[in-house]
Short mmCIF file of C-alpha atoms in Angstrom, two decimals:
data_model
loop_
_atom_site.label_atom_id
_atom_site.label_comp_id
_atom_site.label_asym_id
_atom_site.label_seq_id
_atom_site.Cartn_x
_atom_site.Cartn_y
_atom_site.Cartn_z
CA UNK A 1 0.00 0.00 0.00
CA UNK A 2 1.23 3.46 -0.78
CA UNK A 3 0.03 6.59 0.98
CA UNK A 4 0.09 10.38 -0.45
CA UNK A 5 0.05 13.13 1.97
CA UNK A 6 -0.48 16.19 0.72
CA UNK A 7 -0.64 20.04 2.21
CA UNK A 8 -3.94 21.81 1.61
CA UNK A 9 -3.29 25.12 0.17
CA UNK A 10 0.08 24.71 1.56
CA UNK A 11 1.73 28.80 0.79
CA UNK A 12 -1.83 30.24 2.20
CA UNK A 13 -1.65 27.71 4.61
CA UNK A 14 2.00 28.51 6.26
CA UNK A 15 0.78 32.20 6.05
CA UNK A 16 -2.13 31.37 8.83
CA UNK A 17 0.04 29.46 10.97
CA UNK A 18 1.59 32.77 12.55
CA UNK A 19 -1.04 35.06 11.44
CA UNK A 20 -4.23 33.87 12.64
CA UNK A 21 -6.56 36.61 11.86
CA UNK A 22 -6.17 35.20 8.51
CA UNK A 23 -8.61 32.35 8.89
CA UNK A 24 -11.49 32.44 7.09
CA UNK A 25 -10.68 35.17 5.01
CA UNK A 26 -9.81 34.89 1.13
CA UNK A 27 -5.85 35.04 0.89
CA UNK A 28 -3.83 34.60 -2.27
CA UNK A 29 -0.01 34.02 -2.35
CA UNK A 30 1.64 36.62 -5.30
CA UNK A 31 4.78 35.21 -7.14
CA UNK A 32 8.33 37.86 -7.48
CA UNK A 33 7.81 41.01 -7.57
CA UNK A 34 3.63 41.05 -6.39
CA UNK A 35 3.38 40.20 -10.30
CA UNK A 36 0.64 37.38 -10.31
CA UNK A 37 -1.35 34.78 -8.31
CA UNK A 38 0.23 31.59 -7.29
CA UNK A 39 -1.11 30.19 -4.63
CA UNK A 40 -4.72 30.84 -3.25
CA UNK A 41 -6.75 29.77 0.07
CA UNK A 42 -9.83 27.60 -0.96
CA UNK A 43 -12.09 30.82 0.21
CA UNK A 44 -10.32 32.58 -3.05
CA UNK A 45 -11.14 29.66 -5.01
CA UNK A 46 -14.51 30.07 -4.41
CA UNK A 47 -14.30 33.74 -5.21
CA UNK A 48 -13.30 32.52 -8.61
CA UNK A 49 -9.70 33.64 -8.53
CA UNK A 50 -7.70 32.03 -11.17
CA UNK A 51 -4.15 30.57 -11.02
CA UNK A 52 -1.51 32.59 -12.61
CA UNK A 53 -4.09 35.88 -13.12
CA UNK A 54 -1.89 39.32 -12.96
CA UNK A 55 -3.22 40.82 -9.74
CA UNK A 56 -3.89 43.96 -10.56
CA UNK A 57 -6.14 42.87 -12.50
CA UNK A 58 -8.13 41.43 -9.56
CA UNK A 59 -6.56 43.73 -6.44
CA UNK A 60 -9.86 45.98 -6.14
CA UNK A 61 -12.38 43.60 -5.86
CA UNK A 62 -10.29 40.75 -4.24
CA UNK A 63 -9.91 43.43 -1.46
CA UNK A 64 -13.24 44.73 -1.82
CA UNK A 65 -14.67 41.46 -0.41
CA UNK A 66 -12.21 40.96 2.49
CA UNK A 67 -9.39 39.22 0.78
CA UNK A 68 -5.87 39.59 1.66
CA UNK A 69 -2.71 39.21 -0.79
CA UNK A 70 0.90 38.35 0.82
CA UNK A 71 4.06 38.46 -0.87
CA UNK A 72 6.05 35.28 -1.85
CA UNK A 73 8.48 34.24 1.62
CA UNK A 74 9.70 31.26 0.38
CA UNK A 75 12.28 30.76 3.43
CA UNK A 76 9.16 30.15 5.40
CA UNK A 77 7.46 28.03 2.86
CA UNK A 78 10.43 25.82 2.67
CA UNK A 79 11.24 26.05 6.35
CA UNK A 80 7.83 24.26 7.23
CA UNK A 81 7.99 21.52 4.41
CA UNK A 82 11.04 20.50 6.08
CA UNK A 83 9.35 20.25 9.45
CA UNK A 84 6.06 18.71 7.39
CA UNK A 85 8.16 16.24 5.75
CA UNK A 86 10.66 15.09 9.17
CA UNK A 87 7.38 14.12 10.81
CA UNK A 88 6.49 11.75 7.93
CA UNK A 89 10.14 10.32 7.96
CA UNK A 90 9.34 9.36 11.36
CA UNK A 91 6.24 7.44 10.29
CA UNK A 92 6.51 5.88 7.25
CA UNK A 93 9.27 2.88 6.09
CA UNK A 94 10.24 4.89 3.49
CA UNK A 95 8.98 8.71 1.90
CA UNK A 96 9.31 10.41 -1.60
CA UNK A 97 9.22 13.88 -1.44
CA UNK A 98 7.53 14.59 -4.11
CA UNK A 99 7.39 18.38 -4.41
CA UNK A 100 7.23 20.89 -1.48
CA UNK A 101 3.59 19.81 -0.33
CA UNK A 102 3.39 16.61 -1.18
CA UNK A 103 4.95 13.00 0.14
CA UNK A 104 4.26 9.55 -0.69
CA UNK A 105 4.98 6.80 2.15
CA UNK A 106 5.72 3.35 1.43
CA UNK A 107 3.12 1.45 3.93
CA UNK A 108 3.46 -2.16 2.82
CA UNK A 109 3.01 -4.50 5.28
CA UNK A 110 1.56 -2.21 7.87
CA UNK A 111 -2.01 -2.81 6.84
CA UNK A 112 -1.29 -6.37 9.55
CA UNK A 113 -0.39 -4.37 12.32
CA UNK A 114 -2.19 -0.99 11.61
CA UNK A 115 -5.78 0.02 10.59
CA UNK A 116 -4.42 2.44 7.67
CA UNK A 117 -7.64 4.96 8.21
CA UNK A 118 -6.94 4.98 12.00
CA UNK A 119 -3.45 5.51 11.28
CA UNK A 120 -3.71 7.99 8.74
CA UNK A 121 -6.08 9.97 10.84
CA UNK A 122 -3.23 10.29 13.47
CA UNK A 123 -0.67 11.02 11.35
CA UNK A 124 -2.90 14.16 9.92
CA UNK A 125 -3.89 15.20 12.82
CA UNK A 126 -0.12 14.95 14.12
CA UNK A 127 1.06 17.11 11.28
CA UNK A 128 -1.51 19.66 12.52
CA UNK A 129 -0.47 19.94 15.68
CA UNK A 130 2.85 19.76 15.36
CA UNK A 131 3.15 22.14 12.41
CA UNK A 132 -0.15 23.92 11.75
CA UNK A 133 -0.72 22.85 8.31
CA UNK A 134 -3.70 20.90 7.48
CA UNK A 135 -3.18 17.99 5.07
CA UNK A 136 -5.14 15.14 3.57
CA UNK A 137 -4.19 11.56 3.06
CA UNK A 138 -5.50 9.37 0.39
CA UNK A 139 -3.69 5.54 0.79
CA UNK A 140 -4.09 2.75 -2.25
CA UNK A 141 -2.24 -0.29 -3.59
CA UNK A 142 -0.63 1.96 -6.21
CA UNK A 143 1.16 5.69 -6.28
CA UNK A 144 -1.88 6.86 -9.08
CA UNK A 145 -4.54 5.26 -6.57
CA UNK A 146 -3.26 7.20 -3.80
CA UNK A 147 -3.05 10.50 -5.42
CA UNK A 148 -6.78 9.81 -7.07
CA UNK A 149 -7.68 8.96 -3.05
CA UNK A 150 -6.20 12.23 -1.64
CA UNK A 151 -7.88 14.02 -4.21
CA UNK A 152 -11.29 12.60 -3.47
CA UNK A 153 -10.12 12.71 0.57
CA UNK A 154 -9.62 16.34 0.20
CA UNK A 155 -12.84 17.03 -2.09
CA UNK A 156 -14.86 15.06 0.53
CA UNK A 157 -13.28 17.42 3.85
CA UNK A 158 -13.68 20.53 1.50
CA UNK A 159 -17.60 19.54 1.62
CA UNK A 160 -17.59 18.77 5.08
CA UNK A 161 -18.75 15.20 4.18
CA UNK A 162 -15.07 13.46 5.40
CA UNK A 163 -12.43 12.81 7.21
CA UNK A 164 -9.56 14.08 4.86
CA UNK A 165 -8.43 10.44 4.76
CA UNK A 166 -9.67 8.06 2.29
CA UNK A 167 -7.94 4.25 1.79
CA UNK A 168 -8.97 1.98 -1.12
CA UNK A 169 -8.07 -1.15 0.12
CA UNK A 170 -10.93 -3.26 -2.15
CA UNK A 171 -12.03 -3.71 -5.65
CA UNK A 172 -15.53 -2.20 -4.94
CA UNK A 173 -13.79 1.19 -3.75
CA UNK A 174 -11.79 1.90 -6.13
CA UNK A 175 -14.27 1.20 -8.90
CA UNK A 176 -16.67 4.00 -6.94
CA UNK A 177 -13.69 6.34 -6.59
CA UNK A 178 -12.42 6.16 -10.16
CA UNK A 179 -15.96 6.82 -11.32
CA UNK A 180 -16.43 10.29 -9.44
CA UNK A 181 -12.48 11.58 -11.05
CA UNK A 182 -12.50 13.05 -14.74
CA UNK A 183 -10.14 11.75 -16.76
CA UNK A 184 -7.82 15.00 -17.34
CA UNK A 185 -7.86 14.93 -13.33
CA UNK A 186 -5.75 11.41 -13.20
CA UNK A 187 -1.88 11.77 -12.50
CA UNK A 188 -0.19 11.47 -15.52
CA UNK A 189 -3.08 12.27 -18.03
CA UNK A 190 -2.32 15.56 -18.84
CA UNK A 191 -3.89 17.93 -21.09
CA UNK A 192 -3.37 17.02 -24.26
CA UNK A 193 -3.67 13.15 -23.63
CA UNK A 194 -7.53 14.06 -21.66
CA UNK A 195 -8.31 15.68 -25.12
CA UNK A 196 -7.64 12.51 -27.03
CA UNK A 197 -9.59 10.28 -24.27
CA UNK A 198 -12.43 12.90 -24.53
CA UNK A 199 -12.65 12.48 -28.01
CA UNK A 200 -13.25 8.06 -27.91
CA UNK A 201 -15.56 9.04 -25.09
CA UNK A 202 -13.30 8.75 -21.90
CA UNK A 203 -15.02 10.82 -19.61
CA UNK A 204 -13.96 9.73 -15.91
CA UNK A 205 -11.08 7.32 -14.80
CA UNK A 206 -12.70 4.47 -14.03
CA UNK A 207 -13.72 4.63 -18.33
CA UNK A 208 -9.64 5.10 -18.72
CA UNK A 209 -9.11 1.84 -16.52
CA UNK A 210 -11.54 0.14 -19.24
CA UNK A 211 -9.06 0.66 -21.98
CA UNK A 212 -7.29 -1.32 -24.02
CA UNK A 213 -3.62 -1.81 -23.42
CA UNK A 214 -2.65 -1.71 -27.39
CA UNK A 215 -4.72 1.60 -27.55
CA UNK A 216 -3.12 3.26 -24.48
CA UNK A 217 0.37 2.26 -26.44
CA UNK A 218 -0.19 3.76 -29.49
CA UNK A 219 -2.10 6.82 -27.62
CA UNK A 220 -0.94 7.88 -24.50
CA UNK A 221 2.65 7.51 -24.83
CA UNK A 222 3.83 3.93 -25.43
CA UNK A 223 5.04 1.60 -22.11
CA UNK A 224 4.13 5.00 -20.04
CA UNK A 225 0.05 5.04 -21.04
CA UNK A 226 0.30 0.87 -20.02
CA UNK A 227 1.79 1.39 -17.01
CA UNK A 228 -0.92 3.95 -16.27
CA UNK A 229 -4.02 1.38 -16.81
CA UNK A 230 -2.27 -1.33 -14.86
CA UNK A 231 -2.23 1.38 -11.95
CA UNK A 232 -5.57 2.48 -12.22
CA UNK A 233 -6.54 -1.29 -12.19
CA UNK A 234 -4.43 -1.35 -9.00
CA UNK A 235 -1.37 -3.33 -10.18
CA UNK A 236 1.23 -1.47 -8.47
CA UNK A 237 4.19 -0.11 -11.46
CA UNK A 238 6.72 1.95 -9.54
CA UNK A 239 7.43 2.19 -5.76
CA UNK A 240 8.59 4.94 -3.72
CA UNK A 241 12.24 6.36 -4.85
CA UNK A 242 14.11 7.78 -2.04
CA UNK A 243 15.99 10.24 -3.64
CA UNK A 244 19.96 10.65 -3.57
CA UNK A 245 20.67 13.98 -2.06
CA UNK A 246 23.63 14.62 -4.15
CA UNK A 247 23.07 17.71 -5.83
CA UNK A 248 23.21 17.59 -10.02
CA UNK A 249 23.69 21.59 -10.13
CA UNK A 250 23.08 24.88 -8.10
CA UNK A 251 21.09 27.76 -9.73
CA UNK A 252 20.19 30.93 -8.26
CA UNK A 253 18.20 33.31 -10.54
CA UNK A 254 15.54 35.79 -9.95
CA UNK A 255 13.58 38.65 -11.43
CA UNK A 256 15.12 42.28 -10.58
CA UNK A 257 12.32 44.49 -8.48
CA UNK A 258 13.08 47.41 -11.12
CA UNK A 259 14.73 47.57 -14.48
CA UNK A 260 18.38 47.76 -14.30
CA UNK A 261 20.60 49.15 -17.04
CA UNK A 262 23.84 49.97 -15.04
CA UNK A 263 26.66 47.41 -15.20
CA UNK A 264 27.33 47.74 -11.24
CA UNK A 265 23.88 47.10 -10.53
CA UNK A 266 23.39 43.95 -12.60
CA UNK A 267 26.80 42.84 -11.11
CA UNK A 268 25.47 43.15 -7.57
CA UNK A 269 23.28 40.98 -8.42
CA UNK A 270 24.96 38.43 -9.81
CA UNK A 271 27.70 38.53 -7.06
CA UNK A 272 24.69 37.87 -5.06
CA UNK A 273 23.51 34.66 -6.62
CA UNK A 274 26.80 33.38 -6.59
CA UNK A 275 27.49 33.83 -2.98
CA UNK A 276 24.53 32.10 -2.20
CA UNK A 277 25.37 29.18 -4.40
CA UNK A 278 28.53 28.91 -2.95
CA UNK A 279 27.39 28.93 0.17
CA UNK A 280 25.06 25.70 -0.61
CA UNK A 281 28.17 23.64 -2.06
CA UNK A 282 29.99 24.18 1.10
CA UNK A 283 26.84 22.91 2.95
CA UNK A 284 26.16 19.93 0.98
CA UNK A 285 30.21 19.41 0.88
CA UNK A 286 30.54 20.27 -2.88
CA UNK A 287 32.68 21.92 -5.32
CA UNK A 288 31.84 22.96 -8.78
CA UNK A 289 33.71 23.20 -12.33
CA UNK A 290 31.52 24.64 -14.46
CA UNK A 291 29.85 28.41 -13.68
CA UNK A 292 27.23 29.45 -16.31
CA UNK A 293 26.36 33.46 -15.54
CA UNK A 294 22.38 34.59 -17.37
CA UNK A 295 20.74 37.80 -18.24
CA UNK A 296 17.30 38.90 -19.54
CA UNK A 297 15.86 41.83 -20.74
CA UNK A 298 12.00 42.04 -20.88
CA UNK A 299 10.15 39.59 -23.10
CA UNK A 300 7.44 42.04 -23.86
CA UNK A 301 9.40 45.13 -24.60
CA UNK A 302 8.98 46.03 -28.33
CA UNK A 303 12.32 47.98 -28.68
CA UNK A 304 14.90 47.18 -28.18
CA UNK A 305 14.27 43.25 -29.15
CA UNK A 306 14.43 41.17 -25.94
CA UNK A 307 17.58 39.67 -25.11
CA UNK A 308 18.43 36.58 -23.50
CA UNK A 309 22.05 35.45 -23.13
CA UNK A 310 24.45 32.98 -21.19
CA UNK A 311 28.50 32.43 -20.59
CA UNK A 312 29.50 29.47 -19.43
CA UNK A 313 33.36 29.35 -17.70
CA UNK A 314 35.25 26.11 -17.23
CA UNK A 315 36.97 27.13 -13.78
CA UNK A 316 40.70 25.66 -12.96
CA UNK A 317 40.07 23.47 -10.30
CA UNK A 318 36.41 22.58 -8.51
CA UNK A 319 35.69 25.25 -5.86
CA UNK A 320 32.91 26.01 -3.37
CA UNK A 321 34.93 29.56 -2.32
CA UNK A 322 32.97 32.28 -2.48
CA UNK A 323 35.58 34.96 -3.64
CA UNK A 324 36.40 32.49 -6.39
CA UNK A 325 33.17 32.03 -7.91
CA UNK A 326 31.93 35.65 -7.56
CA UNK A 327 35.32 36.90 -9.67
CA UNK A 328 34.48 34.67 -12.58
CA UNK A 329 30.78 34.96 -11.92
CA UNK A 330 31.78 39.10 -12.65
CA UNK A 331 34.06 37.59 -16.01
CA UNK A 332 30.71 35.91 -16.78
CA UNK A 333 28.87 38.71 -16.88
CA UNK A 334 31.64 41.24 -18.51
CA UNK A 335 31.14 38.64 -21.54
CA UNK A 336 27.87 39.10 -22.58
CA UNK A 337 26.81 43.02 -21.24
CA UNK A 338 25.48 44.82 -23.41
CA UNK A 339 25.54 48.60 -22.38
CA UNK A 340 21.94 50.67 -22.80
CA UNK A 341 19.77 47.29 -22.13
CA UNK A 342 16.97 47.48 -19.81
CA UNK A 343 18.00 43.99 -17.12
CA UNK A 344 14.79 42.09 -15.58
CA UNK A 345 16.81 39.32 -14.31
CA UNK A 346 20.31 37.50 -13.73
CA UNK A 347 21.23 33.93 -12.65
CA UNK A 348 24.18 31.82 -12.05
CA UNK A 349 24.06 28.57 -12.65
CA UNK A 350 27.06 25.46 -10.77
CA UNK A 351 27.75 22.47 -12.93
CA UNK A 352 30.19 19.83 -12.40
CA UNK A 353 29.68 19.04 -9.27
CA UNK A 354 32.34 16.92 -7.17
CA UNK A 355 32.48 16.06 -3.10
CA UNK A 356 35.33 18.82 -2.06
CA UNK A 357 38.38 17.37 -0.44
CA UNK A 358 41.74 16.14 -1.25
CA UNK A 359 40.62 13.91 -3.94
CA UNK A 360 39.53 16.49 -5.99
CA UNK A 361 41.73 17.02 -9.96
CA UNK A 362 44.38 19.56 -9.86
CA UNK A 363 44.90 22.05 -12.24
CA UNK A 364 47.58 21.20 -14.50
CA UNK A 365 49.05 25.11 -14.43
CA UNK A 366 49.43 24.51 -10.43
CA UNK A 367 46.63 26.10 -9.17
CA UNK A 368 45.54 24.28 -5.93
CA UNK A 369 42.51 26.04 -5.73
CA UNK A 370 41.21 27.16 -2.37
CA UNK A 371 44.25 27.54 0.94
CA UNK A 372 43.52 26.65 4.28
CA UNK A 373 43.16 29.85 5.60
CA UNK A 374 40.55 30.59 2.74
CA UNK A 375 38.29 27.77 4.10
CA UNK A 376 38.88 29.10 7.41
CA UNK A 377 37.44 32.34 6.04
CA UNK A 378 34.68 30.63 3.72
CA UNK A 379 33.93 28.72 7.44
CA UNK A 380 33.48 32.03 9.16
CA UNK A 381 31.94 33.98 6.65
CA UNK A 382 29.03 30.66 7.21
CA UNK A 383 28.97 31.08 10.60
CA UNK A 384 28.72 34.80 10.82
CA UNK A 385 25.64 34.65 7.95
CA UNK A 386 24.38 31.27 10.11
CA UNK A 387 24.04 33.51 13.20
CA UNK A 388 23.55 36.95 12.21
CA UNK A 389 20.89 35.85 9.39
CA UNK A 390 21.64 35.11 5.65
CA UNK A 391 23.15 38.11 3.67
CA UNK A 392 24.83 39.74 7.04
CA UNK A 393 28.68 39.44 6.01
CA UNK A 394 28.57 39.83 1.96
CA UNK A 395 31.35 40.35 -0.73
CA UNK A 396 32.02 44.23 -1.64
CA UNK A 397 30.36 43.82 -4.91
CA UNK A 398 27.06 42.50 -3.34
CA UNK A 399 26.63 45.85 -1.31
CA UNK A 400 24.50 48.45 -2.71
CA UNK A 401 25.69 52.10 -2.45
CA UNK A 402 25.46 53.40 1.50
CA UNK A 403 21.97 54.45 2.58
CA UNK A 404 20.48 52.65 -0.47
CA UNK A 405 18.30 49.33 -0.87
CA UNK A 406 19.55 46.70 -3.16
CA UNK A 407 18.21 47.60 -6.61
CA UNK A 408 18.22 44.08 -7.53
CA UNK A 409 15.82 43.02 -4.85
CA UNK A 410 12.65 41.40 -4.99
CA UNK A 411 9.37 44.15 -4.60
CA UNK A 412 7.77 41.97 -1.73
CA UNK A 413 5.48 44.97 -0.16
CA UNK A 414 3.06 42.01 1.80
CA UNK A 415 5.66 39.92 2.83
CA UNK A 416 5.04 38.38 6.31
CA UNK A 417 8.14 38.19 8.24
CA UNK A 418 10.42 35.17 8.57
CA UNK A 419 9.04 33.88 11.42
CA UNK A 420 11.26 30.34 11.99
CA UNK A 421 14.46 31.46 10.49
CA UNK A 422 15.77 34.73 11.41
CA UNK A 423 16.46 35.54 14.69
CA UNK A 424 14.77 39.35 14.59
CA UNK A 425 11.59 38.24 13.04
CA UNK A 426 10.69 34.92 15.64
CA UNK A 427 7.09 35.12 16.42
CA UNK A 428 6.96 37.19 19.70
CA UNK A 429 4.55 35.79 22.67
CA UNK A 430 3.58 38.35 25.31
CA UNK A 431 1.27 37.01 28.75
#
């Protein structure tokens, strides 16, 4: 039996957990720079608000009946999916993170020593206490059972007619709950396969589970559309993949809060990003060969055409240093300036990615890479930022001009504070 636990509305839903007054109310999560939508609580849903829509579009009238938009804090987002995700790691065999609200455990063999519904129950109601985000669980012999289970779970508790759990342990169960699930609603379906199914008259799931396995091959993606009937049918294809942790690459990129056109602005940036991604190799123990430095211009500007470019530097040994990286991160972006272009946004992208150490290839020119006493410094420069907050000891080029905010940074006017990871901005308690 697999289970899929999944966070209800999880950004609106992290947002309530330190700011009560927000239950009840209509609240919608805005992506960079307050542009649109990307995240809303289910009373927004049922004011009609759509995902993705450019909120000032909708700001008047969303306010107008009660509604409340916050700014994108993804350090507290990601701070409670860790804390969501430990307490399943604690109950489950085995657990796939699947995305940042959403889990599925590996449960066989507990059904003889556990009622799963019981079981489940706990565990949602654990996660609730323990972390203030509501969840639902939907548990079934396969992974695409389980997520069409939490989806009827969470339909169910959204209609006040359930539990937020729902297990399909027998044949007559799941045959009710693929019936009530349209067929572009399945995992795996997709868009363009439901139009296909919709036009042989596959309406619902439980019609999908009816077809042939030599259609589905030639239809819905060879091997990929078979292995999808035999789950529906409840013949289990794939089990839950506990990820390796070792990173493939490190990108930090986002959108600028204004339009930059200086070269020392654009380079703050970027010295910025590449900090930061040095600071996650050193955390996760890695070093990296390859730095790839990206800039946009505006993709709906009519003049001057929009512009889009990369440079990607081979580096002379692996590093995770921080002075290293920003200085070619800065070659990087000397490359491919362009002066009198209006910048929305600059990355910087780690490739090559080895475990830092003595093992690590040599440069054949003699260059050793990183000295003692610059890990020492890379190790204080972590602890300063790890005590102080992220961003308190930065390279030069990083720092904006005295008295001045850092052009490059995010507009996030309704962002709550970071209430479980800066020191400043813990959630205060008075008696």
């Amino acid at each position: 039996m697999f289970g899929l636990v999944d966070c209800n509305n999880f950004y609106a839903s992290c947002e309530r957990v330190f700011r009560p007054e927000l239950e009840g109310r209509p609240v919608v999560v805005l992506s960079n720079n307050d542009g649109c939508v990307v995240a809303r609580s289910q009373e927004a849903k049922v004011l009609g608000l759509k995902m993705g829509v450019p909120y000032f579009q909708v700001k008047a009238e969303f306010e107008q009946r009660g509604g409340v938009a916050c700014s994108s804090n993804y350090e507290l987002y990601g701070d409670m999916s860790r804390r969501v995700m430990w307490y399943l790691q604690q109950r489950a065999p085995a657990v796939e993170i699947y995305s940042v609200d959403e889990a599925f455990l590996d449960l066989h063999g507990m059904q003889r020593h556990f009622d799963l519904a019981e079981w489940a129950g706990d565990v949602r109601g654990a996660v609730r206490q323990r972390t203030g985000i509501p969840v639902c669980v939907g548990i079934a012999p396969t992974k695409t059972l389980a997520k069409v289970a939490n989806r009827l779970a969470k339909k169910d508790a959204i209609a006040g007619a359930g539990s937020g759990v729902l297990v399909l342990d027998d044949e007559a169960q799941r045959r009710e709950a693929l019936a009530r699930v349209a067929v572009e609603d399945v995992w795996g379906v997709g868009h363009r396969n439901a139009a296909k199914l919709y036009a042989v008259g596959v309406r619902t799931a439980a019609q999908l589970a009816g077809v042939g396995d030599a259609w589905a091959r030639k239809h819905l993606g060879g091997v990929v559309g078979a292995r999808l009937l035999h789950e529906l049918r409840g013949f289990s294809c794939s089990g839950v993949v506990v990820e390796d942790e070792v990173r493939k690459s490190v990108c930090k990129s986002r959108s600028f809060g204004q339009v930059l056109s200086e070269l020392e602005q654009v380079a703050g940036a970027v010295a910025t990003h590449a900090a930061r991604a040095g600071e996650i190799l050193r955390h996760d123990g890695l070093a990296a060969r390859l730095l790839t430095v990206t800039v946009e211009t505006s993709r709906f500007a009519n003049l001057p055409p929009p512009y889009s470019h990369s440079a990607q530097l081979t580096l002379p040994v692996a590093t995770d240093d921080t002075l290293t990286l920003t200085k070619w991160a800065q070659r990087g972006l000397e490359r491919i300036w362009r002066p009198g272009l209006r910048y929305v946004k600059a990355g910087v992208v780690l490739d090559g990615l080895e475990r830092a150490g003595t093992n690590q290839q040599a440069s054949l020119f003699g260059d050793l890479g990183a000295s003692p006493a610059r890990a020492k410094l890379m190790g204080a420069l972590d602890a300063l930022n790890g005590r102080y907050g992220a961003g308190a000891v930065k390279v030069a080029a990083a720092v904006p001009a005295p008295g001045t905010r850092e052009p490059w940074a995010m507009r996030r006017d309704a962002k709550s504070p970071a209430f479980t990871t800066k020191w400043a901005e813990l959630w205060r308690v008075r008696c």
